[in-house]
Amino acid sequence: MSSETAKIILNGNEYELPVVEGSEGEKAIDISKLRALSGYITLDPGYKNTGSTTSAITFLDGEEGILHYRGYPIEQLAEKASFLEVSYLLLHGDLPNKQQLAEFEGNIRYHSLVHEDMKRFFEFFPSNAHPMGILAAMVNSLSTFYPKSQDPHRPARDVERTIHRLIAKMPTLAAISYKNNLGHPIMYPDNRLGYIENFLYMMFGLPTEPYEVDPVVADALNKLLILHADHEQNCSASTVRIVGSSQSNLYSSISAGIAALWGPLHGGANQEVIEMLETIRNDGGDIQKWVDKAKDKDDPFRLFGFGHRVYKNFDPRARIIKKACDEVLKKMGVNDPVLDIAKRLEEIALKDDYFVERKLYPNVDFYSGIIYRAIGIPTRMFTVMFALGRLPGWIAQWREMVENKEPIGRPRQIYTGATKRDYVPVEKR
Ligand code: SDX
């Protein structure tokens, strides 16, 4: 709590509300008693000015373009840490020591297989099913194989195992959906490999020939997953929290988060960006034409990968990914014309008053697809990659909500429909 208070005057009555101050100096008016005191609620569609919780997981400053996981700057973690190290950090609050990391990696490796019965589910999806639809369904179905995972208040070791199972199985489920899509044989995990390398092996390996993981690809993927690992109360994390707040199990809560992430305004934007850049290229590369369309209120076209609810400056993740784009494509000898279009598009937009006035900058999705494409990930799998990266963050948010015994999420509303009226029999209408 802060010593500061907020005073509001309603109907001639003055109400004093407490102010909460966070560890980074952020402040909020605590309105939890407002309705009981005054009969009024607040209204904030899209929760643009409303905090849903206090959290110790991720700090971001949209004006300054700052992003920290448990206090560690994202720039340092992306450069120096492994994705499982960052997953441990998000879940437990501190970076693991050698023994803790080895134990965590061992637990994840141990659970990388999925129940053989799950393979049948994949056969019944249409061959062109979008992998996000498959992933959301398969993650939810995991709860039917592990009834103990139903109760989030089981002993800590059960919850820990439930978490390890999910982090271990998600890459396997993602790779199976990809192989299924291609009609290729499933590759079982090879637990001699690391987490990232195992995923690449299950995605691109074939039973007919050996598969060597390219360290450049593995490093790029490690960086991308770290950059996506958490982002405080974004749409999908808030979805995970509100579904989990009903004491639904972790797997169902994460499945709901996957569904929310799929939207083109959220994680689905990384697929939209590449499709947008290819459309611009196929349309002759007239970038100004498409920037003008994005500005035209009568045109539904938006510049995907641009703009952000919180960042009103450069998304720090976009800076890192843009730099990594050049490095990875150069190391791999890939020349992707779409990257040039992306850079020109960014340059034109950032000089255009429409984008400058609205503080619209490239976000995490603007360049990520170019790296995914360079390392061989198909466009329809881009949002699955976002979900793989965001998984530890979602789980950390869910666990914080459970451990803080937060109440079931149930917002209020202001009713604007018909006032009371009596039923009229159909013959008299
Ligand atoms: C992610 O919240 C998170 O943290 C999300 C995320 C995470 O890590 O979890 O960072 C991941 O979802 C990144 C965002 C990916 N989405 C896109 O790239 C889709 C394109 N972006 C927009 O749809 C939009 O910018 C949002 C959805 C990201 C943010 O929308 P807001 O905060 O509701 O802002 P808004 O729609 O009210 O826009 C403000 C103004 C509007 O114009 P005016 O009504 O003021 O005239 O900016 C315009 C908008 O029309 N605008 C755009 C635009 N984004 C906003 N105009 C053209 N192109 C765009 N991309």
CSV table of C-alpha atoms and ligand atoms in Angstrom, one decimal:
chain,number,residue,atom,x,y,z
A,1,MET,CA,0.0,0.0,0.0
A,2,SER,CA,1.1,3.6,-0.6
A,3,SER,CA,0.5,6.5,2.0
A,4,GLU,CA,-1.3,8.2,-0.9
A,5,THR,CA,-5.1,7.9,-1.3
A,6,ALA,CA,-7.6,8.8,-4.0
A,7,LYS,CA,-10.7,10.9,-3.3
A,8,ILE,CA,-13.8,10.8,-5.5
A,9,ILE,CA,-17.0,12.7,-5.1
A,10,LEU,CA,-20.2,11.0,-6.2
A,11,ASN,CA,-23.7,12.4,-5.6
A,12,GLY,CA,-22.2,14.9,-3.2
A,13,ASN,CA,-20.5,12.2,-1.1
A,14,GLU,CA,-16.8,12.0,-0.9
A,15,TYR,CA,-15.1,8.6,-0.9
A,16,GLU,CA,-11.4,8.0,-0.1
A,17,LEU,CA,-9.8,4.9,-1.8
A,18,PRO,CA,-6.4,3.4,-1.0
A,19,VAL,CA,-3.6,3.6,-3.5
A,20,VAL,CA,-1.3,0.6,-4.2
A,21,GLU,CA,2.3,1.1,-5.3
A,22,GLY,CA,4.4,-1.7,-6.9
A,23,SER,CA,8.1,-2.4,-6.5
A,24,GLU,CA,8.8,-0.5,-9.7
A,25,GLY,CA,6.8,2.6,-8.6
A,26,GLU,CA,3.6,1.8,-10.6
A,27,LYS,CA,0.5,3.0,-8.8
A,28,ALA,CA,-3.2,1.9,-8.8
A,29,ILE,CA,-6.3,3.0,-7.1
A,30,ASP,CA,-7.7,0.0,-5.2
A,31,ILE,CA,-11.4,0.1,-6.1
A,32,SER,CA,-12.3,-3.3,-4.5
A,33,LYS,CA,-14.6,-1.5,-1.9
A,34,LEU,CA,-16.0,1.1,-4.3
A,35,ARG,CA,-19.4,-0.6,-5.0
A,36,ALA,CA,-20.0,-1.4,-1.3
A,37,LEU,CA,-19.2,2.2,-0.4
A,38,SER,CA,-20.9,4.1,-3.2
A,39,GLY,CA,-23.0,1.7,-5.3
A,40,TYR,CA,-20.9,2.6,-8.3
A,41,ILE,CA,-18.7,0.4,-10.4
A,42,THR,CA,-16.0,1.4,-12.9
A,43,LEU,CA,-16.2,0.7,-16.6
A,44,ASP,CA,-13.2,0.0,-18.8
A,45,PRO,CA,-13.8,-2.0,-22.0
A,46,GLY,CA,-10.7,-4.1,-22.8
A,47,TYR,CA,-9.3,-3.3,-19.4
A,48,LYS,CA,-7.1,-0.6,-20.9
A,49,ASN,CA,-6.7,1.2,-17.6
A,50,THR,CA,-7.6,-1.6,-15.2
A,51,GLY,CA,-5.2,-3.8,-13.2
A,52,SER,CA,-6.6,-7.4,-12.6
A,53,THR,CA,-4.0,-8.4,-10.0
A,54,THR,CA,-0.7,-7.8,-8.4
A,55,SER,CA,2.1,-10.0,-9.8
A,56,ALA,CA,5.8,-10.6,-9.1
A,57,ILE,CA,6.5,-12.4,-12.4
A,58,THR,CA,7.1,-9.9,-15.2
A,59,PHE,CA,7.6,-6.2,-15.2
A,60,LEU,CA,7.2,-4.1,-18.4
A,61,ASP,CA,7.3,-0.4,-19.0
A,62,GLY,CA,5.5,0.4,-22.2
A,63,GLU,CA,6.8,4.0,-22.4
A,64,GLU,CA,10.4,3.1,-21.8
A,65,GLY,CA,10.4,-0.2,-23.7
A,66,ILE,CA,11.5,-2.2,-20.7
A,67,LEU,CA,10.8,-6.0,-20.1
A,68,HIS,CA,12.1,-7.9,-17.0
A,69,TYR,CA,11.3,-11.5,-16.0
A,70,ARG,CA,11.6,-11.7,-12.2
A,71,GLY,CA,13.8,-8.6,-12.4
A,72,TYR,CA,16.2,-9.9,-15.1
A,73,PRO,CA,16.3,-7.8,-18.2
A,74,ILE,CA,15.1,-9.7,-21.3
A,75,GLU,CA,18.2,-8.6,-23.2
A,76,GLN,CA,20.5,-10.5,-20.8
A,77,LEU,CA,18.3,-13.6,-20.7
A,78,ALA,CA,17.9,-13.8,-24.5
A,79,GLU,CA,21.7,-13.5,-24.9
A,80,LYS,CA,22.9,-15.8,-22.0
A,81,ALA,CA,20.2,-18.1,-20.7
A,82,SER,CA,18.6,-21.3,-21.9
A,83,PHE,CA,14.8,-21.5,-22.4
A,84,LEU,CA,14.5,-24.1,-19.6
A,85,GLU,CA,16.6,-21.9,-17.3
A,86,VAL,CA,14.1,-19.0,-18.0
A,87,SER,CA,11.2,-21.4,-17.6
A,88,TYR,CA,12.5,-22.3,-14.1
A,89,LEU,CA,13.0,-18.6,-13.3
A,90,LEU,CA,9.4,-17.7,-14.2
A,91,LEU,CA,8.0,-20.7,-12.3
A,92,HIS,CA,10.2,-20.5,-9.2
A,93,GLY,CA,11.2,-16.8,-9.0
A,94,ASP,CA,15.0,-17.3,-9.1
A,95,LEU,CA,17.5,-18.6,-11.7
A,96,PRO,CA,18.3,-22.3,-10.9
A,97,ASN,CA,21.7,-23.4,-9.6
A,98,LYS,CA,23.4,-26.2,-11.4
A,99,GLN,CA,21.7,-29.0,-9.4
A,100,GLN,CA,18.2,-27.4,-9.6
A,101,LEU,CA,18.6,-26.9,-13.4
A,102,ALA,CA,19.8,-30.5,-13.9
A,103,GLU,CA,16.9,-31.8,-11.9
A,104,PHE,CA,14.4,-29.6,-13.8
A,105,GLU,CA,15.8,-30.7,-17.2
A,106,GLY,CA,15.7,-34.3,-16.1
A,107,ASN,CA,12.0,-34.0,-15.0
A,108,ILE,CA,11.1,-32.4,-18.3
A,109,ARG,CA,12.9,-35.1,-20.3
A,110,TYR,CA,11.3,-37.8,-18.3
A,111,HIS,CA,7.8,-36.8,-19.4
A,112,SER,CA,8.4,-36.0,-23.1
A,113,LEU,CA,6.3,-38.9,-24.4
A,114,VAL,CA,2.5,-38.6,-24.8
A,115,HIS,CA,0.1,-41.5,-24.1
A,116,GLU,CA,-0.2,-43.8,-27.1
A,117,ASP,CA,-4.0,-43.4,-27.1
A,118,MET,CA,-3.5,-39.7,-28.0
A,119,LYS,CA,-2.2,-40.7,-31.4
A,120,ARG,CA,-5.7,-41.8,-32.4
A,121,PHE,CA,-7.0,-38.3,-31.7
A,122,PHE,CA,-4.7,-36.8,-34.3
A,123,GLU,CA,-6.0,-39.2,-37.0
A,124,PHE,CA,-9.5,-37.8,-36.7
A,125,PHE,CA,-8.6,-34.1,-37.4
A,126,PRO,CA,-9.1,-33.0,-41.0
A,127,SER,CA,-5.7,-33.2,-42.8
A,128,ASN,CA,-5.7,-29.4,-43.2
A,129,ALA,CA,-6.6,-28.7,-39.6
A,130,HIS,CA,-4.8,-25.6,-38.2
A,131,PRO,CA,-2.2,-26.7,-35.7
A,132,MET,CA,-3.5,-24.2,-33.1
A,133,GLY,CA,-6.9,-25.9,-33.1
A,134,ILE,CA,-5.2,-29.2,-32.7
A,135,LEU,CA,-2.9,-28.0,-29.9
A,136,ALA,CA,-5.7,-26.4,-27.9
A,137,ALA,CA,-7.7,-29.6,-28.1
A,138,MET,CA,-4.8,-31.9,-27.3
A,139,VAL,CA,-3.6,-29.9,-24.3
A,140,ASN,CA,-7.1,-29.9,-22.9
A,141,SER,CA,-7.4,-33.7,-23.5
A,142,LEU,CA,-4.3,-34.2,-21.4
A,143,SER,CA,-6.5,-33.6,-18.3
A,144,THR,CA,-8.4,-36.7,-19.2
A,145,PHE,CA,-5.3,-38.8,-19.0
A,146,TYR,CA,-4.1,-37.5,-15.6
A,147,PRO,CA,-7.2,-37.2,-13.4
A,148,LYS,CA,-4.9,-36.1,-10.5
A,149,SER,CA,-4.2,-32.9,-12.6
A,150,GLN,CA,-7.8,-31.9,-12.1
A,151,ASP,CA,-7.3,-30.5,-8.7
A,152,PRO,CA,-5.0,-27.5,-8.5
A,153,HIS,CA,-4.8,-27.8,-4.7
A,154,ARG,CA,-3.2,-31.3,-4.6
A,155,PRO,CA,0.1,-31.7,-2.8
A,156,ALA,CA,2.9,-29.6,-4.3
A,157,ARG,CA,4.7,-32.6,-5.8
A,158,ASP,CA,1.5,-33.5,-7.8
A,159,VAL,CA,1.2,-29.9,-9.1
A,160,GLU,CA,4.9,-29.9,-9.9
A,161,ARG,CA,4.5,-33.1,-11.9
A,162,THR,CA,1.5,-31.8,-13.7
A,163,ILE,CA,3.6,-28.7,-14.7
A,164,HIS,CA,6.6,-30.8,-15.8
A,165,ARG,CA,4.3,-33.0,-17.9
A,166,LEU,CA,2.8,-30.1,-19.7
A,167,ILE,CA,6.2,-28.4,-20.4
A,168,ALA,CA,7.5,-31.7,-21.6
A,169,LYS,CA,4.6,-32.8,-23.8
A,170,MET,CA,3.7,-29.6,-25.5
A,171,PRO,CA,6.7,-29.7,-28.0
A,172,THR,CA,5.8,-33.4,-28.7
A,173,LEU,CA,2.1,-32.5,-29.3
A,174,ALA,CA,3.2,-29.6,-31.6
A,175,ALA,CA,5.6,-31.8,-33.6
A,176,ILE,CA,3.0,-34.6,-34.0
A,177,SER,CA,0.4,-32.1,-35.3
A,178,TYR,CA,3.0,-30.9,-37.9
A,179,LYS,CA,3.9,-34.4,-38.9
A,180,ASN,CA,0.2,-35.3,-39.1
A,181,ASN,CA,-0.4,-32.3,-41.3
A,182,LEU,CA,2.3,-33.5,-43.7
A,183,GLY,CA,1.3,-37.2,-43.6
A,184,HIS,CA,4.8,-38.0,-42.3
A,185,PRO,CA,5.5,-40.6,-39.6
A,186,ILE,CA,5.6,-39.3,-36.1
A,187,MET,CA,9.2,-38.9,-34.6
A,188,TYR,CA,9.3,-40.0,-31.0
A,189,PRO,CA,11.4,-37.7,-28.7
A,190,ASP,CA,15.1,-38.7,-28.3
A,191,ASN,CA,15.9,-37.9,-24.7
A,192,ARG,CA,19.6,-37.7,-25.4
A,193,LEU,CA,18.8,-34.3,-26.9
A,194,GLY,CA,18.2,-31.0,-25.2
A,195,TYR,CA,14.7,-29.5,-25.1
A,196,ILE,CA,15.0,-27.3,-28.2
A,197,GLU,CA,17.1,-29.9,-30.1
A,198,ASN,CA,14.5,-32.6,-29.3
A,199,PHE,CA,11.7,-30.4,-30.7
A,200,LEU,CA,13.6,-29.8,-33.9
A,201,TYR,CA,14.4,-33.5,-34.2
A,202,MET,CA,10.7,-34.4,-33.7
A,203,MET,CA,9.7,-31.7,-36.3
A,204,PHE,CA,12.2,-32.3,-39.0
A,205,GLY,CA,13.7,-35.7,-38.4
A,206,LEU,CA,12.8,-38.7,-40.5
A,207,PRO,CA,13.0,-42.4,-39.5
A,208,THR,CA,14.8,-43.0,-42.9
A,209,GLU,CA,17.8,-40.8,-42.3
A,210,PRO,CA,19.9,-39.3,-39.4
A,211,TYR,CA,19.0,-35.7,-38.5
A,212,GLU,CA,21.7,-33.3,-37.3
A,213,VAL,CA,20.4,-30.2,-35.4
A,214,ASP,CA,22.0,-27.0,-36.7
A,215,PRO,CA,23.3,-25.1,-33.7
A,216,VAL,CA,22.5,-21.8,-35.4
A,217,VAL,CA,18.9,-22.9,-35.7
A,218,ALA,CA,18.8,-24.2,-32.1
A,219,ASP,CA,20.3,-21.0,-30.8
A,220,ALA,CA,17.8,-18.8,-32.7
A,221,LEU,CA,14.8,-20.9,-31.5
A,222,ASN,CA,16.1,-20.7,-27.9
A,223,LYS,CA,16.2,-16.9,-28.2
A,224,LEU,CA,12.8,-16.7,-29.7
A,225,LEU,CA,11.2,-19.0,-27.0
A,226,ILE,CA,12.8,-16.9,-24.3
A,227,LEU,CA,11.5,-13.7,-25.8
A,228,HIS,CA,8.0,-15.1,-25.8
A,229,ALA,CA,8.1,-16.7,-22.4
A,230,ASP,CA,5.9,-14.2,-20.5
A,231,HIS,CA,4.3,-10.8,-20.9
A,232,GLU,CA,2.4,-10.0,-17.7
A,233,GLN,CA,-1.4,-9.7,-18.1
A,234,ASN,CA,-1.8,-10.0,-21.9
A,235,CYS,CA,-5.0,-11.4,-23.4
A,236,SER,CA,-4.0,-15.1,-23.2
A,237,ALA,CA,-2.4,-14.9,-19.7
A,238,SER,CA,-5.5,-13.2,-18.4
A,239,THR,CA,-7.6,-15.9,-20.0
A,240,VAL,CA,-5.5,-18.6,-18.3
A,241,ARG,CA,-5.9,-16.8,-15.0
A,242,ILE,CA,-9.7,-16.3,-15.3
A,243,VAL,CA,-10.3,-19.9,-16.4
A,244,GLY,CA,-8.0,-21.2,-13.6
A,245,SER,CA,-9.8,-18.9,-11.1
A,246,SER,CA,-12.8,-21.2,-11.3
A,247,GLN,CA,-10.5,-24.0,-10.0
A,248,SER,CA,-10.5,-25.6,-13.4
A,249,ASN,CA,-7.4,-27.7,-13.9
A,250,LEU,CA,-4.1,-26.4,-15.3
A,251,TYR,CA,-4.4,-28.2,-18.7
A,252,SER,CA,-7.9,-26.7,-19.4
A,253,SER,CA,-6.7,-23.3,-18.3
A,254,ILE,CA,-3.7,-23.4,-20.7
A,255,SER,CA,-5.9,-24.8,-23.5
A,256,ALA,CA,-8.0,-21.6,-23.1
A,257,GLY,CA,-4.9,-19.5,-23.2
A,258,ILE,CA,-3.9,-21.2,-26.5
A,259,ALA,CA,-7.3,-20.4,-27.9
A,260,ALA,CA,-7.0,-16.7,-26.9
A,261,LEU,CA,-3.4,-16.5,-28.4
A,262,TRP,CA,-4.7,-17.8,-31.7
A,263,GLY,CA,-6.5,-14.6,-32.5
A,264,PRO,CA,-4.9,-12.4,-35.2
A,265,LEU,CA,-4.8,-9.4,-32.9
A,266,HIS,CA,-2.7,-11.4,-30.4
A,267,GLY,CA,-0.3,-14.3,-31.1
A,268,GLY,CA,-1.9,-15.1,-34.4
A,269,ALA,CA,-0.4,-11.8,-35.7
A,270,ASN,CA,3.0,-13.6,-36.4
A,271,GLN,CA,1.3,-15.7,-39.1
A,272,GLU,CA,-0.7,-12.6,-40.3
A,273,VAL,CA,2.6,-10.6,-40.7
A,274,ILE,CA,4.2,-13.1,-43.0
A,275,GLU,CA,1.0,-13.5,-45.1
A,276,MET,CA,0.8,-9.7,-45.2
A,277,LEU,CA,4.4,-9.2,-46.3
A,278,GLU,CA,3.9,-11.9,-49.0
A,279,THR,CA,0.8,-10.2,-50.2
A,280,ILE,CA,2.7,-6.9,-50.5
A,281,ARG,CA,5.5,-8.6,-52.4
A,282,ASN,CA,3.0,-10.5,-54.7
A,283,ASP,CA,1.2,-7.2,-55.2
A,284,GLY,CA,4.4,-5.6,-56.6
A,285,GLY,CA,5.9,-4.3,-53.4
A,286,ASP,CA,4.1,-1.0,-53.3
A,287,ILE,CA,4.6,-0.5,-49.6
A,288,GLN,CA,3.1,3.0,-49.4
A,289,LYS,CA,-0.2,1.7,-50.9
A,290,TRP,CA,-0.5,-0.8,-48.0
A,291,VAL,CA,0.6,1.7,-45.4
A,292,ASP,CA,-2.2,4.0,-46.7
A,293,LYS,CA,-4.7,1.1,-46.5
A,294,ALA,CA,-3.7,0.5,-42.9
A,295,LYS,CA,-4.4,4.2,-42.1
A,296,ASP,CA,-7.8,4.2,-43.9
A,297,LYS,CA,-10.6,3.8,-41.4
A,298,ASP,CA,-12.9,2.4,-44.1
A,299,ASP,CA,-10.4,-0.3,-45.0
A,300,PRO,CA,-10.3,-3.3,-42.6
A,301,PHE,CA,-6.6,-3.9,-43.4
A,302,ARG,CA,-4.3,-3.3,-40.4
A,303,LEU,CA,-0.5,-3.4,-40.3
A,304,PHE,CA,0.0,-6.7,-38.5
A,305,GLY,CA,3.0,-6.8,-36.2
A,306,PHE,CA,2.5,-3.1,-35.5
A,307,GLY,CA,1.1,-1.4,-32.5
A,308,HIS,CA,0.7,-2.7,-28.9
A,309,ARG,CA,-1.7,-2.2,-26.0
A,310,VAL,CA,1.2,-1.4,-23.6
A,311,TYR,CA,4.3,-0.6,-25.6
A,312,LYS,CA,4.1,3.0,-26.8
A,313,ASN,CA,7.7,2.8,-27.7
A,314,PHE,CA,9.7,0.1,-29.4
A,315,ASP,CA,8.8,-3.4,-28.1
A,316,PRO,CA,12.2,-4.5,-26.7
A,317,ARG,CA,11.6,-8.0,-28.1
A,318,ALA,CA,11.2,-6.7,-31.6
A,319,ARG,CA,14.6,-4.9,-31.4
A,320,ILE,CA,16.3,-8.2,-30.4
A,321,ILE,CA,14.4,-10.3,-33.0
A,322,LYS,CA,15.2,-7.8,-35.8
A,323,LYS,CA,18.9,-8.0,-34.9
A,324,ALA,CA,18.7,-11.8,-34.7
A,325,CYS,CA,17.0,-11.8,-38.1
A,326,ASP,CA,20.0,-10.4,-39.9
A,327,GLU,CA,22.4,-12.7,-37.9
A,328,VAL,CA,20.5,-15.9,-38.5
A,329,LEU,CA,19.7,-15.3,-42.1
A,330,LYS,CA,23.4,-14.4,-42.8
A,331,LYS,CA,24.7,-17.5,-40.9
A,332,MET,CA,22.3,-19.7,-42.8
A,333,GLY,CA,23.0,-18.0,-46.1
A,334,VAL,CA,19.3,-17.3,-46.5
A,335,ASN,CA,18.2,-14.3,-48.5
A,336,ASP,CA,14.5,-13.7,-47.8
A,337,PRO,CA,13.0,-10.8,-49.9
A,338,VAL,CA,10.3,-10.6,-47.3
A,339,LEU,CA,12.8,-9.3,-44.8
A,340,ASP,CA,13.7,-6.4,-47.1
A,341,ILE,CA,10.0,-5.6,-47.4
A,342,ALA,CA,9.6,-5.7,-43.6
A,343,LYS,CA,12.5,-3.3,-43.1
A,344,ARG,CA,11.2,-0.9,-45.7
A,345,LEU,CA,7.7,-1.1,-44.3
A,346,GLU,CA,9.0,-0.3,-40.8
A,347,GLU,CA,11.0,2.6,-42.1
A,348,ILE,CA,8.1,4.2,-44.0
A,349,ALA,CA,5.6,3.6,-41.2
A,350,LEU,CA,7.9,5.1,-38.5
A,351,LYS,CA,8.1,8.3,-40.5
A,352,ASP,CA,4.3,8.5,-41.1
A,353,ASP,CA,2.4,10.8,-38.8
A,354,TYR,CA,-0.5,8.3,-38.4
A,355,PHE,CA,1.8,5.8,-36.8
A,356,VAL,CA,3.9,8.3,-35.0
A,357,GLU,CA,0.9,10.1,-33.4
A,358,ARG,CA,-0.6,6.8,-32.3
A,359,LYS,CA,2.8,5.5,-31.1
A,360,LEU,CA,2.6,2.4,-33.2
A,361,TYR,CA,5.9,0.5,-33.4
A,362,PRO,CA,6.8,-3.0,-34.5
A,363,ASN,CA,5.9,-5.5,-31.9
A,364,VAL,CA,7.2,-9.0,-31.1
A,365,ASP,CA,5.3,-10.5,-34.0
A,366,PHE,CA,6.7,-8.2,-36.7
A,367,TYR,CA,10.1,-10.0,-37.3
A,368,SER,CA,9.7,-13.3,-35.5
A,369,GLY,CA,8.0,-15.1,-38.5
A,370,ILE,CA,11.0,-14.3,-40.7
A,371,ILE,CA,13.3,-16.2,-38.4
A,372,TYR,CA,10.8,-19.1,-38.0
A,373,ARG,CA,10.6,-19.3,-41.8
A,374,ALA,CA,14.4,-19.2,-42.2
A,375,ILE,CA,14.7,-22.2,-39.8
A,376,GLY,CA,12.1,-24.2,-41.7
A,377,ILE,CA,9.0,-23.7,-39.4
A,378,PRO,CA,5.9,-23.5,-41.7
A,379,THR,CA,3.7,-20.3,-41.4
A,380,ARG,CA,0.8,-22.1,-39.9
A,381,MET,CA,3.0,-23.3,-37.0
A,382,PHE,CA,4.2,-19.8,-36.1
A,383,THR,CA,1.6,-19.2,-33.4
A,384,VAL,CA,2.2,-22.7,-32.1
A,385,MET,CA,5.8,-21.6,-31.6
A,386,PHE,CA,4.5,-18.5,-29.7
A,387,ALA,CA,2.5,-20.9,-27.5
A,388,LEU,CA,5.6,-23.1,-26.8
A,389,GLY,CA,7.5,-20.0,-25.7
A,390,ARG,CA,4.6,-18.6,-23.6
A,391,LEU,CA,3.8,-21.8,-21.8
A,392,PRO,CA,6.1,-21.3,-18.8
A,393,GLY,CA,4.7,-17.8,-18.4
A,394,TRP,CA,1.1,-18.9,-18.5
A,395,ILE,CA,1.9,-21.6,-16.0
A,396,ALA,CA,3.7,-19.1,-13.7
A,397,GLN,CA,0.7,-16.8,-13.9
A,398,TRP,CA,-1.7,-19.6,-13.2
A,399,ARG,CA,0.3,-20.8,-10.2
A,400,GLU,CA,0.6,-17.3,-8.8
A,401,MET,CA,-3.2,-16.9,-9.0
A,402,VAL,CA,-3.8,-20.3,-7.3
A,403,GLU,CA,-1.1,-19.7,-4.5
A,404,ASN,CA,-2.5,-16.2,-3.8
A,405,LYS,CA,-6.0,-17.8,-3.5
A,406,GLU,CA,-7.4,-15.1,-5.8
A,407,PRO,CA,-11.2,-15.1,-6.0
A,408,ILE,CA,-13.1,-16.4,-9.1
A,409,GLY,CA,-12.9,-13.8,-11.9
A,410,ARG,CA,-16.3,-12.3,-12.4
A,411,PRO,CA,-16.4,-8.7,-13.9
A,412,ARG,CA,-19.5,-6.5,-13.5
A,413,GLN,CA,-21.4,-4.7,-16.3
A,414,ILE,CA,-23.6,-1.7,-17.0
A,415,TYR,CA,-26.9,-3.0,-18.5
A,416,THR,CA,-28.2,-1.0,-21.5
A,417,GLY,CA,-30.9,-3.3,-22.7
A,418,ALA,CA,-34.8,-3.2,-22.5
A,419,THR,CA,-36.2,-2.3,-19.1
A,420,LYS,CA,-38.8,-4.6,-17.4
A,421,ARG,CA,-41.8,-5.6,-19.7
A,422,ASP,CA,-44.4,-8.3,-19.5
A,423,TYR,CA,-44.7,-11.3,-21.8
A,424,VAL,CA,-47.2,-11.0,-24.7
A,425,PRO,CA,-48.7,-14.2,-26.2
A,426,VAL,CA,-47.5,-14.7,-29.8
A,427,GLU,CA,-51.0,-14.1,-31.3
A,428,LYS,CA,-50.9,-10.6,-29.8
A,429,ARG,CA,-47.4,-9.6,-31.0
B,1,SDX,C1,0.8,-9.5,-29.0
B,1,SDX,O1,-0.7,-7.5,-24.7
B,1,SDX,C2,0.4,-8.2,-25.0
B,1,SDX,O2,1.3,-8.1,-24.2
B,1,SDX,C3,0.4,-9.0,-26.3
B,1,SDX,C4,1.8,-9.5,-26.7
B,1,SDX,C5,2.3,-10.6,-25.8
B,1,SDX,O3,3.5,-10.8,-25.7
B,1,SDX,O4,1.4,-11.3,-25.1
B,1,SDX,O5,2.7,-8.5,-26.8
B,1,SDX,C6,1.7,-10.2,-28.1
B,1,SDX,O6,-0.4,-9.8,-29.1
B,1,SDX,C7,1.4,-8.4,-29.8
B,1,SDX,C8,0.3,-7.6,-30.7
B,1,SDX,C9,0.1,-8.5,-32.0
B,1,SDX,N1,-1.1,-7.9,-32.8
B,1,SDX,C10,-0.9,-7.3,-33.9
B,1,SDX,O7,0.2,-7.0,-34.4
B,1,SDX,C11,-2.2,-6.9,-34.6
B,1,SDX,C12,-2.1,-5.4,-35.1
B,1,SDX,N2,-2.1,-4.5,-34.0
B,1,SDX,C13,-3.4,-4.0,-33.6
B,1,SDX,O8,-4.5,-4.7,-33.9
B,1,SDX,C14,-3.3,-3.2,-32.2
B,1,SDX,O9,-2.2,-2.4,-32.3
B,1,SDX,C15,-3.3,-4.1,-31.0
B,1,SDX,C16,-4.5,-5.0,-30.9
B,1,SDX,C17,-2.1,-4.8,-30.8
B,1,SDX,C18,-3.5,-3.1,-29.8
B,1,SDX,O10,-4.8,-2.5,-29.9
B,1,SDX,P1,-5.3,-1.4,-28.9
B,1,SDX,O11,-4.4,-1.2,-27.7
B,1,SDX,O12,-6.7,-1.8,-28.5
B,1,SDX,O13,-5.2,-0.1,-29.7
B,1,SDX,P2,-6.3,0.4,-30.6
B,1,SDX,O14,-6.8,-0.7,-31.5
B,1,SDX,O15,-7.3,1.2,-29.8
B,1,SDX,O16,-5.4,1.3,-31.6
B,1,SDX,C19,-5.2,2.7,-31.3
B,1,SDX,C20,-5.2,3.4,-32.6
B,1,SDX,C21,-6.5,3.2,-33.4
B,1,SDX,O17,-6.7,4.3,-34.3
B,1,SDX,P3,-7.7,5.5,-33.9
B,1,SDX,O18,-9.1,4.8,-33.5
B,1,SDX,O19,-7.1,6.1,-32.6
B,1,SDX,O20,-7.8,6.4,-35.0
B,1,SDX,O21,-4.2,2.9,-33.4
B,1,SDX,C22,-4.7,2.3,-34.6
B,1,SDX,C23,-6.2,2.0,-34.3
B,1,SDX,O22,-7.0,1.9,-35.5
B,1,SDX,N3,-4.0,1.0,-34.8
B,1,SDX,C24,-3.6,0.6,-36.0
B,1,SDX,C25,-2.8,-0.6,-35.7
B,1,SDX,N4,-2.8,-0.8,-34.4
B,1,SDX,C26,-3.5,0.2,-33.8
B,1,SDX,N5,-3.8,1.1,-37.2
B,1,SDX,C27,-3.2,0.3,-38.2
B,1,SDX,N6,-2.5,-0.8,-38.1
B,1,SDX,C28,-2.3,-1.3,-36.8
B,1,SDX,N7,-1.5,-2.4,-36.6
